[in-house]
mmCIF file of C-alpha atoms in Angstrom:
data_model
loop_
_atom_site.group_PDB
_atom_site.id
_atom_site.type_symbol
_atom_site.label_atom_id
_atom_site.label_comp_id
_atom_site.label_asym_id
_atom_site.label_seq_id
_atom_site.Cartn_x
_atom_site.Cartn_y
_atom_site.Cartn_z
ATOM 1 C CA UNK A 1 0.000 0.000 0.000
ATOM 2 C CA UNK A 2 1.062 3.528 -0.893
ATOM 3 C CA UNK A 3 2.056 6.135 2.230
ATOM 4 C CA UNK A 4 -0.511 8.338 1.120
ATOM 5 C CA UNK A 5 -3.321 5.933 2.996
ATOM 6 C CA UNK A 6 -5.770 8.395 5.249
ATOM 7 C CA UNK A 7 -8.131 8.060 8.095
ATOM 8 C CA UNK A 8 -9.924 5.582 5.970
ATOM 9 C CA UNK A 9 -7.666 3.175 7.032
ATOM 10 C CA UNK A 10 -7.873 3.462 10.589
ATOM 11 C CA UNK A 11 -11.532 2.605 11.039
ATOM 12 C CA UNK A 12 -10.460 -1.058 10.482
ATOM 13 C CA UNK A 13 -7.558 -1.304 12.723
ATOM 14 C CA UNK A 14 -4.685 0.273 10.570
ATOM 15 C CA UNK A 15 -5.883 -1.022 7.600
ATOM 16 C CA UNK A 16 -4.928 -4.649 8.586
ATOM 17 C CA UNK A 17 -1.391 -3.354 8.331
ATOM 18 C CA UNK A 18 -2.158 -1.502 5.870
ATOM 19 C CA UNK A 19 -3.957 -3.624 3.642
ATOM 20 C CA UNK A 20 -7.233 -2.822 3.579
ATOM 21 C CA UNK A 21 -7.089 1.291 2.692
ATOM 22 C CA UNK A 22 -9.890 2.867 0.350
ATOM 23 C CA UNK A 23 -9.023 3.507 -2.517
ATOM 24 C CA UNK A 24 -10.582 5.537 -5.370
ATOM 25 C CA UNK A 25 -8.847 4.533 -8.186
ATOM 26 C CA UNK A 26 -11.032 3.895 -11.698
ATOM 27 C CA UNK A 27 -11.171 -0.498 -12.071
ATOM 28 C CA UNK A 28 -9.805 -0.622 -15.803
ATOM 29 C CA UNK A 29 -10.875 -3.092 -18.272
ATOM 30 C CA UNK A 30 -14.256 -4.123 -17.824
ATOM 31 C CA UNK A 31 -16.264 -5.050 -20.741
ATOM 32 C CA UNK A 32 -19.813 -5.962 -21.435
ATOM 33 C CA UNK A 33 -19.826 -9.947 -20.752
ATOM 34 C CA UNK A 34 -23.296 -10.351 -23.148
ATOM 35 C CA UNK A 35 -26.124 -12.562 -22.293
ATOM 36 C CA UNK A 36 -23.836 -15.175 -20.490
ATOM 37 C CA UNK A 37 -24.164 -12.654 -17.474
ATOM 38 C CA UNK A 38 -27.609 -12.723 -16.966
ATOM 39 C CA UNK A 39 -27.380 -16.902 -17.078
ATOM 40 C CA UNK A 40 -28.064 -18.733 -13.513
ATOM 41 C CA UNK A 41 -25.237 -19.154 -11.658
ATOM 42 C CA UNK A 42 -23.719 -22.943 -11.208
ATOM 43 C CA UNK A 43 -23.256 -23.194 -7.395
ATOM 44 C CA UNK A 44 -20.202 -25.774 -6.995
ATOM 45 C CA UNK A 45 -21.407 -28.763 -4.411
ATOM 46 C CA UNK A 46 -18.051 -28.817 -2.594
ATOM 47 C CA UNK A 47 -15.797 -26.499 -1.719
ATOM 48 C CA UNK A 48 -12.626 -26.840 -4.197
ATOM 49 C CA UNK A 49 -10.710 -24.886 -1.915
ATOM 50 C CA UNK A 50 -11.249 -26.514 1.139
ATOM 51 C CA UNK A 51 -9.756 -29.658 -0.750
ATOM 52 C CA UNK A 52 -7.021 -27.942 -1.524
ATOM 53 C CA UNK A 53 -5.938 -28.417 2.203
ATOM 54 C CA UNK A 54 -7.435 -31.942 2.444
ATOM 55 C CA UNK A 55 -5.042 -34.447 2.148
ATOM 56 C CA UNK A 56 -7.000 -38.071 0.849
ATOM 57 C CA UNK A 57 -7.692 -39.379 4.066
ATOM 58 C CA UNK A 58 -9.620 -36.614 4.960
ATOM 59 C CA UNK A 59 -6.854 -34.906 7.314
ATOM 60 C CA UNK A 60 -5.661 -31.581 7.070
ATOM 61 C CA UNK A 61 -2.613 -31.104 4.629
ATOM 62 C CA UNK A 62 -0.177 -28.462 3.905
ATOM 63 C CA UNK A 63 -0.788 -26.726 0.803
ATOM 64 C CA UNK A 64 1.664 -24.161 -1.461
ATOM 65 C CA UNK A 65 -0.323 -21.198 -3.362
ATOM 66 C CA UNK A 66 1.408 -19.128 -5.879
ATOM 67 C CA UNK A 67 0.547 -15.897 -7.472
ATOM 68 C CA UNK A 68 0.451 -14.375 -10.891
ATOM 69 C CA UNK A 69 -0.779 -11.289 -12.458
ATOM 70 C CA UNK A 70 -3.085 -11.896 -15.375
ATOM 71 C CA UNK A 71 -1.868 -10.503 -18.703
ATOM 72 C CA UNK A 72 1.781 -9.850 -17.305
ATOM 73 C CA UNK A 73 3.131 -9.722 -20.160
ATOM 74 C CA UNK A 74 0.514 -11.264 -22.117
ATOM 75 C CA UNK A 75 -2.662 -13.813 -21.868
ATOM 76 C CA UNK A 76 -1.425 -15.808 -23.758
ATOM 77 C CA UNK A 77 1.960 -16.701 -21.180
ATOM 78 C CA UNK A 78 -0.414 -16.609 -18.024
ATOM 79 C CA UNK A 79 -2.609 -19.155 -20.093
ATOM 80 C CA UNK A 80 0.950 -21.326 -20.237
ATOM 81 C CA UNK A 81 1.992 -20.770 -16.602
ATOM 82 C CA UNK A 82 -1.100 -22.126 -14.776
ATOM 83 C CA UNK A 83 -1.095 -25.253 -16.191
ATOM 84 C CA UNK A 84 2.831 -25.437 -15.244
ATOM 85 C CA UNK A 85 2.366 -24.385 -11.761
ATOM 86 C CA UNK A 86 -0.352 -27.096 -11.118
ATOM 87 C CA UNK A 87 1.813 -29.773 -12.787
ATOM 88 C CA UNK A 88 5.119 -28.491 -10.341
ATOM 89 C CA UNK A 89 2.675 -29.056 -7.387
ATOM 90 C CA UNK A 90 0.474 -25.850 -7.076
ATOM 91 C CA UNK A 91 -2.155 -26.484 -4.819
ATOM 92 C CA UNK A 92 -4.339 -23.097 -5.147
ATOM 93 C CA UNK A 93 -3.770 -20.609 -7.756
ATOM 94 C CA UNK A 94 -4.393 -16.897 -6.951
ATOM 95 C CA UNK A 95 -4.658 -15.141 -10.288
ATOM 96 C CA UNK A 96 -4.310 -11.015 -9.675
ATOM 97 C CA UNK A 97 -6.781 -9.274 -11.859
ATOM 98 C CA UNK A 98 -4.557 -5.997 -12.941
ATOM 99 C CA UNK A 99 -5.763 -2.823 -11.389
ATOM 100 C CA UNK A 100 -4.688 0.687 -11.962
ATOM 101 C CA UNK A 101 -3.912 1.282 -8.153
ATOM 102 C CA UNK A 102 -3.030 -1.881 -6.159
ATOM 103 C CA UNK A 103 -2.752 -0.242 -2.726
ATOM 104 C CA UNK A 104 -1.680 -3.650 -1.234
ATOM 105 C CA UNK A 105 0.981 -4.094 -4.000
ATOM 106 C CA UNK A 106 4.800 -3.347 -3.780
ATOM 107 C CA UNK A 107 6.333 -2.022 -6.840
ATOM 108 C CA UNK A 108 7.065 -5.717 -8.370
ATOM 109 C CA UNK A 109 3.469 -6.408 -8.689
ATOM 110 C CA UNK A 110 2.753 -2.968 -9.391
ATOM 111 C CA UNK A 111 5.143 -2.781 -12.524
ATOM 112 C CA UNK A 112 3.187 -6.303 -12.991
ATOM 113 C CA UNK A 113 -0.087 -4.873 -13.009
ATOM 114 C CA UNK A 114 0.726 -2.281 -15.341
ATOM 115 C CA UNK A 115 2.584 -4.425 -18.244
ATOM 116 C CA UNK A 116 -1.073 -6.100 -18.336
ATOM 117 C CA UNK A 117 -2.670 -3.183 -18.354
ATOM 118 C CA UNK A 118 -0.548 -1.590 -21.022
ATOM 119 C CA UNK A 119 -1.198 -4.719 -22.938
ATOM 120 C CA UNK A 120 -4.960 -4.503 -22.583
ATOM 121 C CA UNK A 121 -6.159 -7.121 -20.449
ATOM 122 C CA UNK A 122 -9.583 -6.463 -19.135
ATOM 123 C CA UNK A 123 -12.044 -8.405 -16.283
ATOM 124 C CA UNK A 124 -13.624 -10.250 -18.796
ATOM 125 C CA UNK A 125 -9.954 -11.343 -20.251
ATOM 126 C CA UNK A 126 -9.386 -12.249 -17.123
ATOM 127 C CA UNK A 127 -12.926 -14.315 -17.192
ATOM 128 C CA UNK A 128 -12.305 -15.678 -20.733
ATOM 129 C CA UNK A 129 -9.149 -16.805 -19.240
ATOM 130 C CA UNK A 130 -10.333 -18.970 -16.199
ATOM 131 C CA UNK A 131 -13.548 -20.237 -18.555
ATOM 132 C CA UNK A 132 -10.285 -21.891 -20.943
ATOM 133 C CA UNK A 133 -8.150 -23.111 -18.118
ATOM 134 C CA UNK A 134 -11.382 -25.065 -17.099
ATOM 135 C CA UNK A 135 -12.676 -26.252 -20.357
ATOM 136 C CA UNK A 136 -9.794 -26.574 -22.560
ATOM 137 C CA UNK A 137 -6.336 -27.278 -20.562
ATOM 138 C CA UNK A 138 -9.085 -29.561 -17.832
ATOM 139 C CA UNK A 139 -7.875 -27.349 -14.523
ATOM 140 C CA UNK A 140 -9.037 -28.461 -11.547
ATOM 141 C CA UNK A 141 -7.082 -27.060 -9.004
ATOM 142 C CA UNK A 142 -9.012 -23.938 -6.968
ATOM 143 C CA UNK A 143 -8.423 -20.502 -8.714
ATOM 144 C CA UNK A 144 -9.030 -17.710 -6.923
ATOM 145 C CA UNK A 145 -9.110 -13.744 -8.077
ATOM 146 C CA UNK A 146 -6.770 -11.541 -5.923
ATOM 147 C CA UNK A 147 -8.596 -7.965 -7.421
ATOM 148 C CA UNK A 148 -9.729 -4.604 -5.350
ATOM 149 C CA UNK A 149 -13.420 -3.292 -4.338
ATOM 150 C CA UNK A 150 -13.308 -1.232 -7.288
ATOM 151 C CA UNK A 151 -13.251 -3.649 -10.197
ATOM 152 C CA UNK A 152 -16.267 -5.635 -8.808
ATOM 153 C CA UNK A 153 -17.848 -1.636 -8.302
ATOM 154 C CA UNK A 154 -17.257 -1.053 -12.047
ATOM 155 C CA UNK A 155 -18.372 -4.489 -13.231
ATOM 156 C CA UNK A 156 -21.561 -5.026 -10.846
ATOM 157 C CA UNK A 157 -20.760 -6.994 -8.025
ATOM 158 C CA UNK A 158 -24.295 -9.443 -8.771
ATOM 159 C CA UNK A 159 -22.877 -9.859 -12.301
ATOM 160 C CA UNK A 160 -19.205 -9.782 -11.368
ATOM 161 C CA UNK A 161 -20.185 -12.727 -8.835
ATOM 162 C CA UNK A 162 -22.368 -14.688 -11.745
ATOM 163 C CA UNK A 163 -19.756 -14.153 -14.440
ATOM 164 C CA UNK A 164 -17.129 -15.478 -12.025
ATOM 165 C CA UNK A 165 -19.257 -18.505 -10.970
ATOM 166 C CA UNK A 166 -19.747 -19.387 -14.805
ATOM 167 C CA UNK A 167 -15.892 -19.445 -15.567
ATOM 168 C CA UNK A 168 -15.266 -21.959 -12.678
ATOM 169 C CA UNK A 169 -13.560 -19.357 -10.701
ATOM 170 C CA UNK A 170 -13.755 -20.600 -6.555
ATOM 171 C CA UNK A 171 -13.124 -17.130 -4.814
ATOM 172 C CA UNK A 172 -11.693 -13.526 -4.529
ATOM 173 C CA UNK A 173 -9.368 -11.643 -2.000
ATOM 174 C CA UNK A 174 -10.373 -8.276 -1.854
ATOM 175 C CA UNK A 175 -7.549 -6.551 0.390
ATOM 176 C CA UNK A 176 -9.010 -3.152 0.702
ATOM 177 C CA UNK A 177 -12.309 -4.420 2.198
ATOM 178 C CA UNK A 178 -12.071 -4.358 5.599
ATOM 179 C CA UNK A 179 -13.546 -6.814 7.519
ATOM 180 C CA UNK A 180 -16.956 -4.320 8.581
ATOM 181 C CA UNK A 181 -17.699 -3.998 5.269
ATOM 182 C CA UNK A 182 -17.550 -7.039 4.139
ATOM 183 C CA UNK A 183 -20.910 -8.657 3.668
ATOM 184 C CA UNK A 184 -21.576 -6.061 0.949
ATOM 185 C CA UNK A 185 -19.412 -7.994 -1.046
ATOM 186 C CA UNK A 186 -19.726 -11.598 0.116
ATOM 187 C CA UNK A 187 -23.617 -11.662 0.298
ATOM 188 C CA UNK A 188 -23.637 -11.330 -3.875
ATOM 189 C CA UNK A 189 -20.090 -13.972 -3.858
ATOM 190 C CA UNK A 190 -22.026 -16.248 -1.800
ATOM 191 C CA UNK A 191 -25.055 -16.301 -3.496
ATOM 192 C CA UNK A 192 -23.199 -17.819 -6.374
ATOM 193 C CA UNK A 193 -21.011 -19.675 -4.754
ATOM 194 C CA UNK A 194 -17.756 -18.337 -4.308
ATOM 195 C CA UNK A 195 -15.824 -17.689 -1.375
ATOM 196 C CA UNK A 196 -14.516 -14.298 -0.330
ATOM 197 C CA UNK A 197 -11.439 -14.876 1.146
ATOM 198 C CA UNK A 198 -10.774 -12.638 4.932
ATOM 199 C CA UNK A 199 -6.978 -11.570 5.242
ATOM 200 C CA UNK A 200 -5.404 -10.945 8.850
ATOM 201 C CA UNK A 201 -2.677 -8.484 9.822
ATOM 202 C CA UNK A 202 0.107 -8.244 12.509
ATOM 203 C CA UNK A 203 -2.130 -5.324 13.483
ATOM 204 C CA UNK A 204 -5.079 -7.142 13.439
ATOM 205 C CA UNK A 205 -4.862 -8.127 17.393
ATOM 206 C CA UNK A 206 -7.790 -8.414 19.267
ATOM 207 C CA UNK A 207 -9.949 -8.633 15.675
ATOM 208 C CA UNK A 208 -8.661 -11.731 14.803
ATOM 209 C CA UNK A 209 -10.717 -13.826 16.154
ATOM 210 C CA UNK A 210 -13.325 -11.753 14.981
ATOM 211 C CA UNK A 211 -12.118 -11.793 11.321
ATOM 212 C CA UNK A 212 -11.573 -15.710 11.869
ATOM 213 C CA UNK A 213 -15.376 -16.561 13.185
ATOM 214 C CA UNK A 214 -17.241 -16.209 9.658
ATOM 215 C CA UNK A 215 -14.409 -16.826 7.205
ATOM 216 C CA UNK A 216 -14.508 -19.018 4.297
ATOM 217 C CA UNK A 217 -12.421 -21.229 2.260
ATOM 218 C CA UNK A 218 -9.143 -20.111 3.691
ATOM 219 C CA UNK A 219 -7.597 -17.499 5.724
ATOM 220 C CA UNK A 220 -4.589 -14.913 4.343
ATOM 221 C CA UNK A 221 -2.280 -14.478 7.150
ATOM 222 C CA UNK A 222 -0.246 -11.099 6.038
ATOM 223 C CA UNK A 223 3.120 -12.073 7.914
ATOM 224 C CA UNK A 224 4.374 -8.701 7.815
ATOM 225 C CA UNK A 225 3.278 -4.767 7.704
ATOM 226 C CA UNK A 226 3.674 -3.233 4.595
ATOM 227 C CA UNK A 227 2.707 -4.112 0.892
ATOM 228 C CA UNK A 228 3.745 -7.168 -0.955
ATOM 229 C CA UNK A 229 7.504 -7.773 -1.851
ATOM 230 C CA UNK A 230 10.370 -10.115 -0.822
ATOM 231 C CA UNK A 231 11.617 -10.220 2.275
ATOM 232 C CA UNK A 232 15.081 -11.524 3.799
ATOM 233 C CA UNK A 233 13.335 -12.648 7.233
ATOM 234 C CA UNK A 234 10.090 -12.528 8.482
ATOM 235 C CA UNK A 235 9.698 -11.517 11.922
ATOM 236 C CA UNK A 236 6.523 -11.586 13.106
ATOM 237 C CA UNK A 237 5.010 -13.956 15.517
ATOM 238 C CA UNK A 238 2.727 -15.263 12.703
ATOM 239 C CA UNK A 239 2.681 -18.428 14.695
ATOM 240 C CA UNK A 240 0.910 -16.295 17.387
ATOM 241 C CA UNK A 241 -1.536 -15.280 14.927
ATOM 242 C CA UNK A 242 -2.499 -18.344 13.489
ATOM 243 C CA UNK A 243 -3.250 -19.808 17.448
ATOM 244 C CA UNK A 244 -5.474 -17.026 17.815
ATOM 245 C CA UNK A 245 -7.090 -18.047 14.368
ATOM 246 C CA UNK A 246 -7.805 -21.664 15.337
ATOM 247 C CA UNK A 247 -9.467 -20.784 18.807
ATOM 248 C CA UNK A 248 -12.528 -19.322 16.620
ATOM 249 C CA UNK A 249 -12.606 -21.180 13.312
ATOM 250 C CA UNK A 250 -10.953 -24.707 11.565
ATOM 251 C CA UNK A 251 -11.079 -22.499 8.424
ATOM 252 C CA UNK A 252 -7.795 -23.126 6.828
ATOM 253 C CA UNK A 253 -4.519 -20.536 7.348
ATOM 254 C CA UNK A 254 -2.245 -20.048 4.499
ATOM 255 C CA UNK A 255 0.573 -17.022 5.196
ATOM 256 C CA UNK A 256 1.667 -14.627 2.385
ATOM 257 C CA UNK A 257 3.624 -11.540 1.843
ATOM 258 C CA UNK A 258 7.398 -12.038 1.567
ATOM 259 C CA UNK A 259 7.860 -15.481 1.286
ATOM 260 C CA UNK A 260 10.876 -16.098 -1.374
ATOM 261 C CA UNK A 261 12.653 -19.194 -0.496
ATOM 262 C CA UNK A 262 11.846 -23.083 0.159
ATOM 263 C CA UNK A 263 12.986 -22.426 3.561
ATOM 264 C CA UNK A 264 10.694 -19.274 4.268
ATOM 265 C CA UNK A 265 7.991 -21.534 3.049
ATOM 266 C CA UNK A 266 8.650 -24.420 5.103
ATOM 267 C CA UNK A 267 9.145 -22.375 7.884
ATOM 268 C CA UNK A 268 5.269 -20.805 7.635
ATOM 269 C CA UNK A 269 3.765 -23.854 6.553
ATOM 270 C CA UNK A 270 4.827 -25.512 9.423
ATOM 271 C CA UNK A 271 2.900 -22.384 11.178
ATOM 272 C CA UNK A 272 0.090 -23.080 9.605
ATOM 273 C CA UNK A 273 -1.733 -24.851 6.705
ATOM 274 C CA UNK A 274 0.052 -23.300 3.562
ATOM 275 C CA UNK A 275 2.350 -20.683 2.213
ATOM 276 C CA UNK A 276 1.288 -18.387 -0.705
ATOM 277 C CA UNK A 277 3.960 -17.046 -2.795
ATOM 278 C CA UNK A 278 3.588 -13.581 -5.095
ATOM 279 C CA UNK A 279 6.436 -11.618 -6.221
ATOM 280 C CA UNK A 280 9.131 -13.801 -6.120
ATOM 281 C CA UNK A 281 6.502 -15.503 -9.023
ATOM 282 C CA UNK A 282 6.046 -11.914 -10.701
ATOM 283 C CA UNK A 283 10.086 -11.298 -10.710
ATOM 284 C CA UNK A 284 10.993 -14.227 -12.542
ATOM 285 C CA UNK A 285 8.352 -13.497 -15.078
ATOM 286 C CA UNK A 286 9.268 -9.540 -15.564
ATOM 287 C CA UNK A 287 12.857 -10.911 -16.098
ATOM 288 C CA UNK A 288 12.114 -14.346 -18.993
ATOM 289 C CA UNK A 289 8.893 -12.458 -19.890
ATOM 290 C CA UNK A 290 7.305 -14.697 -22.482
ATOM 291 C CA UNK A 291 9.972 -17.561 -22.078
ATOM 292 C CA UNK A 292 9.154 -17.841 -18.198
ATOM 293 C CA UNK A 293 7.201 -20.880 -18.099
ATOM 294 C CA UNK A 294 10.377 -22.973 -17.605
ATOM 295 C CA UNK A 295 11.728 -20.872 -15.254
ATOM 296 C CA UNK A 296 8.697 -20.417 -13.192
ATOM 297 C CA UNK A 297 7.590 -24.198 -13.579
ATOM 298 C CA UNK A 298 11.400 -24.854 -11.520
ATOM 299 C CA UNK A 299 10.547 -22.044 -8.676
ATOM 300 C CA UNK A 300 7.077 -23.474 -7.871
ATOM 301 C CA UNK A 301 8.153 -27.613 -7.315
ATOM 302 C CA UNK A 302 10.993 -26.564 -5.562
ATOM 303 C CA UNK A 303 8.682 -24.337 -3.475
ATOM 304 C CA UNK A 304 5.889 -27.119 -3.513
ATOM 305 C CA UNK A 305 8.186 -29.870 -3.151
ATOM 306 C CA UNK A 306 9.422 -28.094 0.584
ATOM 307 C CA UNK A 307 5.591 -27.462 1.481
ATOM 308 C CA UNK A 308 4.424 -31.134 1.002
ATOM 309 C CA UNK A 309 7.310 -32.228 2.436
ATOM 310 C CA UNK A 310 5.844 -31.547 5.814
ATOM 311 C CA UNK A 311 2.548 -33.548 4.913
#
């Protein structure tokens, strides 16, 4: 998130360290979706994302979650890289619908978001895209959007939440919602069967269990203050947090935010029930750009490979 974050923040307990600011930004990209929009929505029986951390007996297993930005550089490589992040071991994939001001966003995914943007992806690329992944490369790993208040605004949220249920899309992460204001958002999600992800901060404190009590699918533990980004060591007592999670809710806990190395995600795994993985993703891809499916393919088993290892 940006230093420029006001007292719109504060109502919701700085901003769930600073990730869930206002923001008025214009969502780009949104295009009419057509009739398919007004279609029923197709309500999934069983939570794909809660099997995501279910290991075949039915126990609870540890689960690795990366991240890339749709359209970064193109569709057409992000298209290529899901399928190779499933087959190195991905568990979840959180897909980042490109927005013109991702307050939660440090300047790799920022630089991310605005390569697709420059290249013209829209929400209903980003649609189109999940709808293929489904039907035509046979995905059925959980794929959740990671996209801001503003984007479901400009679309409709009712026909942002039946579009998304169409594609085969599971759930969103909206990080500048705070928690208060969040059944204006999951009421319409719900409804067609998606989950809308809660996040928790190192700020968080006594909300946590608060946050925890009515979450779905899974639970983003933010295991540092600040915006997304790399870091060399991660100091907060996320272990701590993730206690305080499981005294209100068995909803699983997956930690993000400056995980970078199969030790880092080992290390929060073992905290809780997954580690999700962003920018270290996004970096490899702005350096190969269109020739990064190898190279990302390699990051995410070795990444995977030191998750599962503790299953």
């Amino acid at each position: 998130m940006t230093d420029n974050t006001n007292a719109a923040s504060e109502r919701a307990a700085a901003a769930e360290a600073r990730l869930f600011a206002n923001n008025d930004g214009d969502a780009q990209g949104s295009r009419p979706a057509g009739d398919a929009a007004k279609s029923q929505p197709v309500v999934p029986h069983r939570s794909r994302i809660a099997q995501a951390f279910t290991a075949p007996d039915g126990s609870r297993r540890k689960a690795f979650v990366p991240f890339v930005t749709i359209g970064d550089p193109s569709i057409a490589l992000t298209e290529k890289l899901v399928p190779a992040m499933v087959d190195a071991g991905a568990d979840l994939i959180e897909l980042g619908v490109p927005f013109s001001d991702p307050t939660a966003e440090g300047p790799v995914i920022q630089e991310a978001s605005n390569r697709a943007l420059s290249a013209g992806t829209t929400t209903d690329d980003a649609f189109a895209l999940v709808e293929r992944l489904r039907g035509e490369h046979k995905i059925e790993t959980p794929m959740v959007f990671m996209t801001y208040s503003n984007v479901l605004y400009s679309y409709g949220l009712e026909r942002f939440a039946r579009r998304a249920a169409e594609v085969g899309l599971d759930g969103v992460i909206l990080p500048d919602v705070p928690h208060e204001e969040k059944p204006e958002f999951d009421e319409p999600l719900a409804a067609a069967g998606l989950e809308l992800v809660s996040l928790i901060a190192p700020t968080s404190h006594e909300r946590i269990r608060s946050i925890a009590s009515d979450a779905k699918g899974f639970i983003y533990c933010v295991s540092s203050l600040g915006v997304t980004g790399v870091r060399k060591e991660i100091t907060t007592d996320v272990a701590g947090m993730v206690r305080e999670v499981r005294a209100a809710t068995d909803v699983p806990v997956a930690i993000g935010f400056g995980i970078s190395t199969p030790e880092q995600a080992a290390k929060m795994a073992g905290d809780s029930d997954g580690a999700i993985v962003g920018s270290a993703i996004v970096r490899i891809v702005g350096k190969y750009g269109e020739d990064a499916v190898p190279y990302v393919a390699d990051y995410v088993r070795s990444m995977a490979d030191a998750v599962h290892a503790l299953n």
